[in-house]
Amino acid sequence: MASLTITANAVVTSPGDGITRVLSPGYVRIAKGVIAEVGAGLPPDGADVVLEDGMLAPGLVDLQVNGYFGHDMVDAGESAWHTVVRGLPRTGVTSFLPTFITAPVEVQAEALRRTRDLLPGLPEEGTRVLGVHLEGPFLSEKRKGAHNAGFLTDPTPEAIATLLETGLVKLITLAPERNGALDAIRTLTENGVLVSVGHSDATA
């Protein structure tokens, strides 16, 4: 459908002033998969869908989903991925970054390859996978939290190249004080990866 208009109680944030308002009633018009218009009251040309109950609100984009429904994303099999992708919409999550925590680089690389191979077969009606978030292994031993200290390491050029191989990494959390981290950050950003400072003992 090229255009869809939904009438509902809608939660909207005005791009002009950034203020969130509840429009009751309100409407949202979607054209070619993009929100084209939001307005108060009833739509001038009628609605394709009328929601009598509930609230129409933007979905959550979750940047860190280590696991869900009893499944750890780093070693989840295909059926587990289906369970997670089908179940997350019930929580309000419409897209997410599965997050792989600290492990040996080759273990993470194998998980990335396995993920790459199963993504095309995931259900279209579920939550969208936007890529992968790697939380480690380039973290500080002093701020490791629950991460396994035995797997923490420096971000060598070889390690970074291995992790970038699939093109799935979109976000990586690292400690910038580790040896080689600044060069790694340059390489990662040049490859479209957002770098987040975390589990770091660096000073301001």
Coordinates of N, CA and C in Angstrom, one line a residue:
M1 N 0.9 -1.2 0.0 CA 0.0 0.0 0.0 C 0.9 1.2 0.0
A2 N 0.7 2.2 -0.9 CA 1.5 3.3 -1.0 C 1.2 4.3 0.1
S3 N 0.0 4.4 0.5 CA -0.4 5.4 1.6 C -1.3 4.8 2.6
L4 N -1.1 5.0 3.8 CA -1.9 4.5 4.9 C -2.2 5.6 5.9
T5 N -3.4 5.8 6.3 CA -3.7 6.8 7.4 C -4.3 6.0 8.5
I6 N -3.8 6.3 9.7 CA -4.3 5.7 11.0 C -4.8 6.7 11.9
T7 N -6.0 6.5 12.4 CA -6.6 7.4 13.4 C -6.5 6.7 14.7
A8 N -6.0 7.4 15.8 CA -5.8 6.8 17.1 C -5.5 7.9 18.1
N9 N -5.4 7.5 19.3 CA -4.7 8.4 20.3 C -3.2 8.2 20.0
A10 N -2.6 9.3 19.7 CA -1.2 9.2 19.2 C -0.3 10.1 20.0
V11 N 0.9 9.5 20.3 CA 2.0 10.2 21.0 C 2.9 10.8 19.9
V12 N 3.1 12.1 19.9 CA 4.0 12.7 18.9 C 4.9 13.7 19.5
T13 N 6.1 13.8 18.9 CA 7.1 14.8 19.3 C 7.2 15.8 18.1
S14 N 7.0 17.1 18.4 CA 7.1 18.1 17.4 C 8.5 18.3 17.0
P15 N 8.9 18.2 15.7 CA 10.3 18.5 15.3 C 10.7 19.9 15.6
G16 N 9.8 20.8 15.6 CA 10.1 22.2 15.8 C 10.5 22.6 17.2
D17 N 9.8 22.1 18.2 CA 10.1 22.5 19.6 C 10.5 21.3 20.4
G18 N 10.4 20.1 19.9 CA 10.9 18.9 20.6 C 9.9 18.5 21.7
I19 N 8.7 19.1 21.8 CA 7.8 18.8 22.9 C 6.9 17.6 22.5
T20 N 6.8 16.6 23.4 CA 5.9 15.5 23.2 C 4.5 15.8 23.6
R21 N 3.6 15.5 22.7 CA 2.2 15.7 23.0 C 1.4 14.5 22.7
V22 N 0.2 14.4 23.4 CA -0.7 13.3 23.1 C -1.9 13.9 22.3
L23 N -2.1 13.4 21.1 CA -3.2 13.9 20.3 C -4.4 12.9 20.4
S24 N -5.5 13.4 20.9 CA -6.6 12.5 21.1 C -7.9 13.1 20.7
P25 N -8.5 12.8 19.5 CA -7.8 11.9 18.5 C -6.7 12.6 17.7
G26 N -6.0 11.8 17.1 CA -5.0 12.3 16.2 C -4.8 11.3 15.0
Y27 N -4.0 11.6 14.0 CA -3.8 10.7 12.9 C -2.4 10.8 12.4
V28 N -2.0 9.7 11.8 CA -0.7 9.5 11.2 C -0.9 9.0 9.8
R29 N -0.2 9.7 8.8 CA -0.3 9.3 7.5 C 1.1 8.7 7.1
I30 N 1.1 7.5 6.5 CA 2.3 6.9 6.1 C 2.3 6.8 4.6
A31 N 3.4 7.2 3.9 CA 3.5 7.1 2.5 C 4.8 6.4 2.1
K32 N 4.7 5.3 1.4 CA 5.9 4.6 1.0 C 6.8 4.2 2.2
G33 N 6.1 3.8 3.3 CA 6.9 3.3 4.4 C 7.4 4.4 5.3
V34 N 7.1 5.7 5.0 CA 7.7 6.8 5.8 C 6.5 7.6 6.4
I35 N 6.7 8.1 7.6 CA 5.7 9.0 8.2 C 5.7 10.3 7.4
A36 N 4.6 10.6 6.8 CA 4.5 11.8 5.9 C 3.8 12.9 6.6
E37 N 2.9 12.6 7.6 CA 2.1 13.7 8.2 C 1.6 13.2 9.5
V38 N 1.5 14.0 10.5 CA 0.9 13.8 11.8 C 0.0 15.0 12.1
G39 N -1.2 14.7 12.5 CA -2.1 15.8 12.8 C -3.1 15.6 13.9
A40 N -3.7 16.6 14.5 CA -4.7 16.5 15.5 C -6.0 16.4 14.9
G41 N -6.9 15.7 15.6 CA -8.3 15.6 15.1 C -8.4 14.4 14.1
L42 N -9.4 14.5 13.2 CA -9.6 13.4 12.3 C -8.9 13.8 10.9
P43 N -8.4 12.8 10.2 CA -7.8 13.1 8.9 C -8.8 13.6 7.9
P44 N -8.3 14.6 7.1 CA -9.3 15.2 6.2 C -9.8 14.2 5.1
D45 N -9.1 13.2 4.8 CA -9.6 12.3 3.7 C -10.0 10.9 4.3
G46 N -10.3 10.8 5.6 CA -10.7 9.6 6.2 C -9.5 8.7 6.5
A47 N -9.7 7.6 7.2 CA -8.6 6.8 7.7 C -8.8 5.4 7.1
D48 N -7.6 4.8 6.8 CA -7.6 3.4 6.4 C -7.8 2.4 7.6
V49 N -7.2 2.8 8.7 CA -7.3 2.1 9.9 C -7.7 3.0 11.1
V50 N -8.7 2.5 11.9 CA -9.1 3.3 13.1 C -8.8 2.4 14.3
L51 N -8.0 2.9 15.2 CA -7.6 2.2 16.4 C -8.5 2.8 17.5
E52 N -9.4 1.9 18.0 CA -10.4 2.4 19.0 C -9.8 2.4 20.4
D53 N -8.8 1.6 20.7 CA -8.2 1.5 22.0 C -6.7 1.7 22.0
G54 N -6.1 1.9 23.1 CA -4.7 1.9 23.2 C -4.1 3.2 22.8
M55 N -2.8 3.2 22.5 CA -2.0 4.4 22.2 C -1.1 4.0 21.0
L56 N -1.0 4.9 20.0 CA -0.1 4.7 18.9 C 1.1 5.5 19.3
A57 N 2.3 4.9 19.4 CA 3.5 5.6 19.8 C 4.7 5.1 19.0
P58 N 5.7 5.9 18.9 CA 6.9 5.4 18.2 C 7.5 4.1 18.9
G59 N 8.0 3.2 18.1 CA 8.7 2.0 18.7 C 10.0 2.4 19.3
L60 N 10.5 1.5 20.2 CA 11.8 1.7 20.8 C 12.9 1.0 19.9
V61 N 13.9 1.8 19.6 CA 15.1 1.2 19.0 C 16.1 0.9 20.1
D62 N 16.3 -0.4 20.4 CA 17.1 -0.9 21.5 C 18.5 -1.2 21.0
L63 N 19.5 -0.5 21.5 CA 20.8 -0.6 21.0 C 21.6 -1.7 21.8
Q64 N 21.0 -2.3 22.8 CA 21.7 -3.3 23.5 C 20.7 -4.4 24.0
V65 N 20.7 -5.5 23.2 CA 19.9 -6.6 23.6 C 20.8 -7.8 23.6
N66 N 21.3 -8.1 24.8 CA 22.3 -9.2 25.0 C 21.6 -10.6 24.8
G67 N 20.3 -10.6 25.2 CA 19.5 -11.8 25.0 C 18.1 -11.5 25.5
Y68 N 17.2 -12.5 25.1 CA 15.8 -12.3 25.5 C 15.1 -13.6 25.4
F69 N 14.1 -13.8 26.2 CA 13.3 -15.0 26.2 C 14.1 -16.3 26.4
G70 N 15.1 -16.1 27.3 CA 16.0 -17.2 27.7 C 17.1 -17.5 26.7
H71 N 17.3 -16.7 25.7 CA 18.4 -16.9 24.7 C 19.4 -15.8 24.7
D72 N 20.7 -16.3 24.7 CA 21.8 -15.3 24.6 C 22.1 -15.2 23.1
M73 N 22.2 -13.9 22.7 CA 22.3 -13.7 21.2 C 23.6 -14.2 20.6
V74 N 24.6 -14.2 21.4 CA 25.9 -14.6 20.8 C 25.9 -16.1 20.3
D75 N 25.2 -16.9 21.0 CA 25.2 -18.3 20.7 C 23.8 -18.9 20.3
A76 N 22.9 -17.9 20.0 CA 21.6 -18.4 19.7 C 21.5 -19.0 18.3
G77 N 20.8 -20.1 18.2 CA 20.5 -20.8 17.0 C 19.4 -20.1 16.2
E78 N 19.1 -20.6 15.1 CA 18.1 -20.0 14.2 C 16.7 -19.9 14.9
S79 N 16.3 -21.0 15.5 CA 15.0 -21.0 16.2 C 14.9 -20.0 17.3
A80 N 16.0 -19.8 18.0 CA 16.1 -18.8 19.1 C 16.0 -17.4 18.5
W81 N 16.7 -17.2 17.4 CA 16.6 -15.9 16.8 C 15.1 -15.6 16.4
H82 N 14.4 -16.5 15.8 CA 13.0 -16.4 15.5 C 12.2 -16.0 16.7
T83 N 12.4 -16.7 17.8 CA 11.7 -16.4 19.0 C 11.9 -15.0 19.5
V84 N 13.1 -14.5 19.5 CA 13.5 -13.2 19.9 C 12.9 -12.1 19.0
V85 N 13.0 -12.3 17.7 CA 12.5 -11.3 16.7 C 11.0 -11.3 16.7
R86 N 10.4 -12.4 16.9 CA 8.9 -12.4 17.0 C 8.4 -11.9 18.3
G87 N 9.1 -12.1 19.4 CA 8.7 -11.7 20.7 C 8.9 -10.2 21.1
L88 N 10.0 -9.6 20.6 CA 10.3 -8.2 21.0 C 9.3 -7.2 20.7
P89 N 8.5 -7.3 19.6 CA 7.5 -6.3 19.3 C 6.5 -6.2 20.5
R90 N 6.2 -7.2 21.2 CA 5.3 -7.2 22.4 C 5.8 -6.2 23.5
T91 N 7.2 -6.0 23.5 CA 7.8 -5.1 24.5 C 7.9 -3.7 24.0
G92 N 7.4 -3.4 22.7 CA 7.5 -2.1 22.2 C 8.8 -1.8 21.3
V93 N 9.6 -2.9 21.2 CA 10.9 -2.7 20.5 C 10.6 -3.1 19.0
T94 N 10.9 -2.1 18.1 CA 10.6 -2.3 16.7 C 11.9 -2.6 15.9
S95 N 13.0 -2.2 16.5 CA 14.3 -2.6 15.9 C 15.4 -2.6 17.0
F96 N 16.4 -3.4 16.7 CA 17.4 -3.6 17.8 C 18.8 -4.0 17.3
L97 N 19.8 -3.8 18.1 CA 21.1 -4.3 17.9 C 21.3 -5.5 18.8
P98 N 21.4 -6.7 18.4 CA 21.8 -7.8 19.2 C 23.2 -7.5 19.7
T99 N 23.5 -7.8 21.0 CA 24.7 -7.4 21.5 C 25.5 -8.7 22.0
F100 N 26.8 -8.7 21.5 CA 27.7 -9.8 21.8 C 28.7 -9.3 22.8
I101 N 28.7 -9.9 24.0 CA 29.6 -9.5 25.0 C 31.0 -10.1 24.8
T102 N 31.9 -9.7 25.7 CA 33.3 -10.1 25.6 C 33.5 -11.6 25.5
A103 N 34.3 -11.9 24.5 CA 34.6 -13.3 24.2 C 35.9 -13.2 23.3
P104 N 36.6 -14.3 23.1 CA 37.8 -14.3 22.2 C 37.3 -13.7 20.8
V105 N 38.2 -13.0 20.2 CA 37.8 -12.4 18.9 C 37.3 -13.4 17.9
E106 N 37.9 -14.5 17.8 CA 37.5 -15.5 16.8 C 36.1 -16.1 17.2
V107 N 35.8 -16.2 18.5 CA 34.4 -16.6 18.9 C 33.4 -15.5 18.4
Q108 N 33.7 -14.3 18.6 CA 32.8 -13.2 18.2 C 32.7 -13.2 16.7
A109 N 33.8 -13.4 16.0 CA 33.8 -13.4 14.5 C 32.9 -14.6 14.0
E110 N 33.0 -15.7 14.6 CA 32.2 -16.9 14.2 C 30.7 -16.6 14.5
A111 N 30.4 -15.9 15.6 CA 29.0 -15.5 15.9 C 28.5 -14.5 14.9
L112 N 29.4 -13.6 14.4 CA 29.0 -12.7 13.4 C 28.7 -13.4 12.1
R113 N 29.5 -14.3 11.7 CA 29.3 -15.1 10.5 C 28.0 -15.9 10.5
R114 N 27.8 -16.5 11.7 CA 26.5 -17.3 11.8 C 25.3 -16.4 11.7
T115 N 25.4 -15.2 12.4 CA 24.3 -14.2 12.3 C 24.1 -13.7 10.9
R116 N 25.1 -13.4 10.2 CA 25.0 -13.0 8.8 C 24.2 -14.0 8.0
D117 N 24.5 -15.3 8.2 CA 23.9 -16.3 7.4 C 22.4 -16.6 7.7
L118 N 22.0 -16.3 9.0 CA 20.6 -16.6 9.3 C 19.7 -15.4 9.2
L119 N 20.3 -14.1 9.1 CA 19.4 -12.9 9.0 C 18.4 -13.0 7.9
P120 N 18.8 -13.4 6.7 CA 17.8 -13.4 5.6 C 16.6 -14.2 5.8
G121 N 16.7 -15.2 6.7 CA 15.6 -16.1 7.0 C 14.7 -15.7 8.1
L122 N 15.0 -14.6 8.8 CA 14.2 -14.1 9.9 C 12.8 -13.6 9.4
P123 N 11.8 -13.8 10.3 CA 10.4 -13.3 9.9 C 10.4 -11.8 9.7
E124 N 9.7 -11.5 8.6 CA 9.6 -10.0 8.2 C 8.7 -9.3 9.2
E125 N 7.7 -10.0 9.8 CA 6.8 -9.3 10.7 C 7.3 -9.1 12.1
G126 N 8.6 -9.4 12.3 CA 9.2 -9.2 13.6 C 9.9 -8.0 13.8
T127 N 10.6 -7.8 14.9 CA 11.5 -6.7 15.1 C 12.7 -6.7 14.2
R128 N 13.1 -5.6 13.6 CA 14.2 -5.5 12.6 C 15.5 -5.5 13.3
V129 N 16.4 -6.3 12.7 CA 17.8 -6.3 13.2 C 18.6 -5.3 12.4
L130 N 19.2 -4.3 13.1 CA 19.9 -3.2 12.5 C 21.4 -3.4 12.3
G131 N 21.9 -4.5 12.8 CA 23.3 -4.8 12.8 C 23.6 -5.5 14.2
V132 N 24.9 -5.4 14.6 CA 25.3 -6.0 15.8 C 26.1 -5.0 16.6
H133 N 25.9 -5.1 17.9 CA 26.7 -4.3 18.9 C 27.7 -5.2 19.6
L134 N 29.0 -4.9 19.5 CA 30.0 -5.7 20.2 C 30.3 -4.9 21.5
E135 N 30.1 -5.5 22.6 CA 30.5 -4.9 23.9 C 31.7 -5.7 24.4
G136 N 32.9 -5.2 24.0 CA 34.1 -5.9 24.3 C 34.5 -6.7 23.1
P137 N 35.7 -7.2 23.1 CA 36.6 -7.5 24.2 C 37.6 -6.5 24.6
F138 N 37.5 -5.3 24.0 CA 38.5 -4.2 24.2 C 38.1 -3.3 25.3
L139 N 38.0 -3.9 26.5 CA 37.5 -3.2 27.7 C 38.7 -3.1 28.7
S140 N 38.5 -2.3 29.7 CA 39.5 -2.2 30.8 C 39.3 -3.2 31.9
E141 N 40.4 -3.9 32.3 CA 40.3 -4.9 33.4 C 39.8 -4.2 34.6
K142 N 40.1 -2.9 34.8 CA 39.7 -2.2 36.0 C 38.2 -1.9 36.1
R143 N 37.5 -2.0 34.9 CA 36.1 -1.7 34.8 C 35.3 -2.8 34.1
K144 N 35.8 -4.0 34.3 CA 35.2 -5.1 33.5 C 33.8 -5.5 33.9
G145 N 33.3 -5.1 35.1 CA 32.0 -5.6 35.5 C 31.9 -7.1 35.4
A146 N 30.9 -7.5 34.7 CA 30.6 -9.0 34.6 C 31.4 -9.6 33.4
H147 N 32.2 -8.9 32.7 CA 32.9 -9.4 31.6 C 34.1 -10.3 32.0
N148 N 34.4 -11.3 31.3 CA 35.4 -12.3 31.6 C 36.8 -11.6 31.4
A149 N 37.6 -11.4 32.4 CA 38.9 -10.7 32.3 C 39.8 -11.5 31.4
G150 N 39.7 -12.8 31.4 CA 40.6 -13.6 30.6 C 40.5 -13.4 29.1
F151 N 39.3 -12.8 28.7 CA 39.1 -12.6 27.2 C 39.4 -11.1 26.8
L152 N 39.6 -10.2 27.8 CA 39.9 -8.8 27.5 C 41.2 -8.7 26.7
T153 N 41.3 -7.8 25.7 CA 42.5 -7.7 24.9 C 42.5 -6.4 24.3
D154 N 43.7 -6.1 23.6 CA 43.8 -4.8 22.9 C 43.3 -4.9 21.5
P155 N 42.8 -3.8 21.0 CA 42.2 -3.9 19.6 C 43.3 -3.7 18.5
T156 N 43.9 -4.9 18.2 CA 45.0 -4.9 17.2 C 44.3 -4.7 15.8
P157 N 45.1 -4.2 14.8 CA 44.6 -4.1 13.5 C 44.0 -5.5 13.0
E158 N 44.6 -6.6 13.3 CA 44.2 -7.9 12.9 C 42.8 -8.2 13.5
A159 N 42.7 -7.9 14.8 CA 41.4 -8.2 15.5 C 40.3 -7.4 14.9
I160 N 40.5 -6.1 14.6 CA 39.5 -5.2 14.1 C 39.1 -5.7 12.7
A161 N 40.1 -6.0 11.9 CA 39.8 -6.5 10.5 C 38.9 -7.8 10.5
T162 N 39.2 -8.7 11.5 CA 38.4 -9.9 11.6 C 37.0 -9.6 12.0
L163 N 36.8 -8.6 12.9 CA 35.4 -8.3 13.3 C 34.6 -7.5 12.3
L164 N 35.3 -6.8 11.4 CA 34.7 -6.0 10.4 C 34.3 -6.9 9.2
E165 N 34.8 -8.1 9.1 CA 34.7 -8.9 7.9 C 33.3 -9.0 7.4
T166 N 32.3 -9.2 8.3 CA 30.9 -9.5 7.8 C 30.1 -8.2 7.5
G167 N 30.6 -7.0 7.9 CA 29.9 -5.8 7.8 C 28.7 -5.6 8.7
L168 N 28.6 -6.5 9.6 CA 27.4 -6.5 10.6 C 27.6 -5.5 11.8
V169 N 28.9 -5.3 12.1 CA 29.1 -4.5 13.3 C 28.7 -3.0 13.1
K170 N 27.8 -2.5 13.9 CA 27.3 -1.1 13.7 C 27.7 -0.3 14.9
L171 N 27.9 -0.9 16.1 CA 28.3 -0.2 17.3 C 29.2 -1.1 18.1
I172 N 30.3 -0.5 18.6 CA 31.2 -1.2 19.5 C 31.5 -0.4 20.7
T173 N 31.5 -1.0 21.9 CA 31.8 -0.4 23.1 C 33.3 -0.8 23.5
L174 N 34.1 0.2 23.7 CA 35.5 -0.2 24.1 C 36.1 0.9 25.0
A175 N 37.2 0.5 25.6 CA 38.0 1.5 26.5 C 39.1 2.1 25.6
P176 N 39.0 3.4 25.4 CA 39.9 4.1 24.5 C 41.3 4.1 25.0
E177 N 41.6 3.8 26.3 CA 42.9 3.9 26.8 C 43.7 2.6 26.5
R178 N 43.1 1.6 25.9 CA 43.8 0.4 25.6 C 44.8 0.6 24.5
N179 N 45.9 -0.1 24.5 CA 46.9 0.0 23.4 C 46.3 -0.2 22.0
G180 N 46.5 0.7 21.1 CA 46.0 0.6 19.8 C 44.6 1.1 19.6
A181 N 44.0 1.5 20.7 CA 42.5 1.9 20.6 C 42.3 3.1 19.7
L182 N 43.1 4.1 19.7 CA 42.8 5.3 18.9 C 42.9 5.0 17.4
D183 N 43.9 4.1 17.0 CA 44.0 3.7 15.6 C 42.8 2.9 15.3
A184 N 42.4 2.0 16.2 CA 41.2 1.1 16.0 C 39.9 2.0 15.8
I185 N 39.8 3.0 16.6 CA 38.6 3.9 16.5 C 38.6 4.6 15.1
R186 N 39.7 5.0 14.6 CA 39.8 5.6 13.3 C 39.3 4.6 12.2
T187 N 39.8 3.4 12.3 CA 39.4 2.3 11.4 C 37.9 2.0 11.5
L188 N 37.5 1.9 12.7 CA 36.0 1.5 12.9 C 35.1 2.6 12.3
T189 N 35.4 3.9 12.7 CA 34.6 5.0 12.2 C 34.6 5.1 10.7
E190 N 35.8 4.8 10.1 CA 35.9 4.9 8.6 C 35.1 3.8 8.0
N191 N 34.8 2.7 8.7 CA 33.9 1.6 8.2 C 32.5 1.7 8.7
G192 N 32.1 2.9 9.2 CA 30.7 3.2 9.5 C 30.3 2.6 10.8
V193 N 31.2 2.3 11.7 CA 30.9 1.8 13.0 C 30.9 2.9 14.0
L194 N 29.8 3.0 14.8 CA 29.7 4.0 15.9 C 30.5 3.4 17.1
V195 N 31.5 4.2 17.6 CA 32.3 3.7 18.8 C 31.8 4.4 20.0
S196 N 31.5 3.6 21.0 CA 31.0 4.1 22.3 C 32.1 3.8 23.4
V197 N 32.3 4.8 24.2 CA 33.3 4.6 25.3 C 32.5 3.9 26.5
G198 N 33.1 2.8 26.9 CA 32.4 2.0 28.0 C 33.4 1.1 28.7
H199 N 33.1 0.7 29.9 CA 33.9 -0.1 30.7 C 35.4 0.4 30.6
S200 N 35.5 1.7 30.8 CA 36.8 2.4 30.6 C 37.3 3.0 31.9
D201 N 38.6 3.0 32.1 CA 39.2 3.7 33.3 C 39.9 4.9 32.9
A202 N 39.6 5.4 31.6 CA 40.2 6.6 31.1 C 39.8 7.9 31.9
T203 N 40.6 8.8 32.0 CA 40.2 10.1 32.7 C 39.5 10.9 31.6
A204 N 38.9 12.0 32.1 CA 38.2 12.9 31.1 C 39.2 13.5 30.1

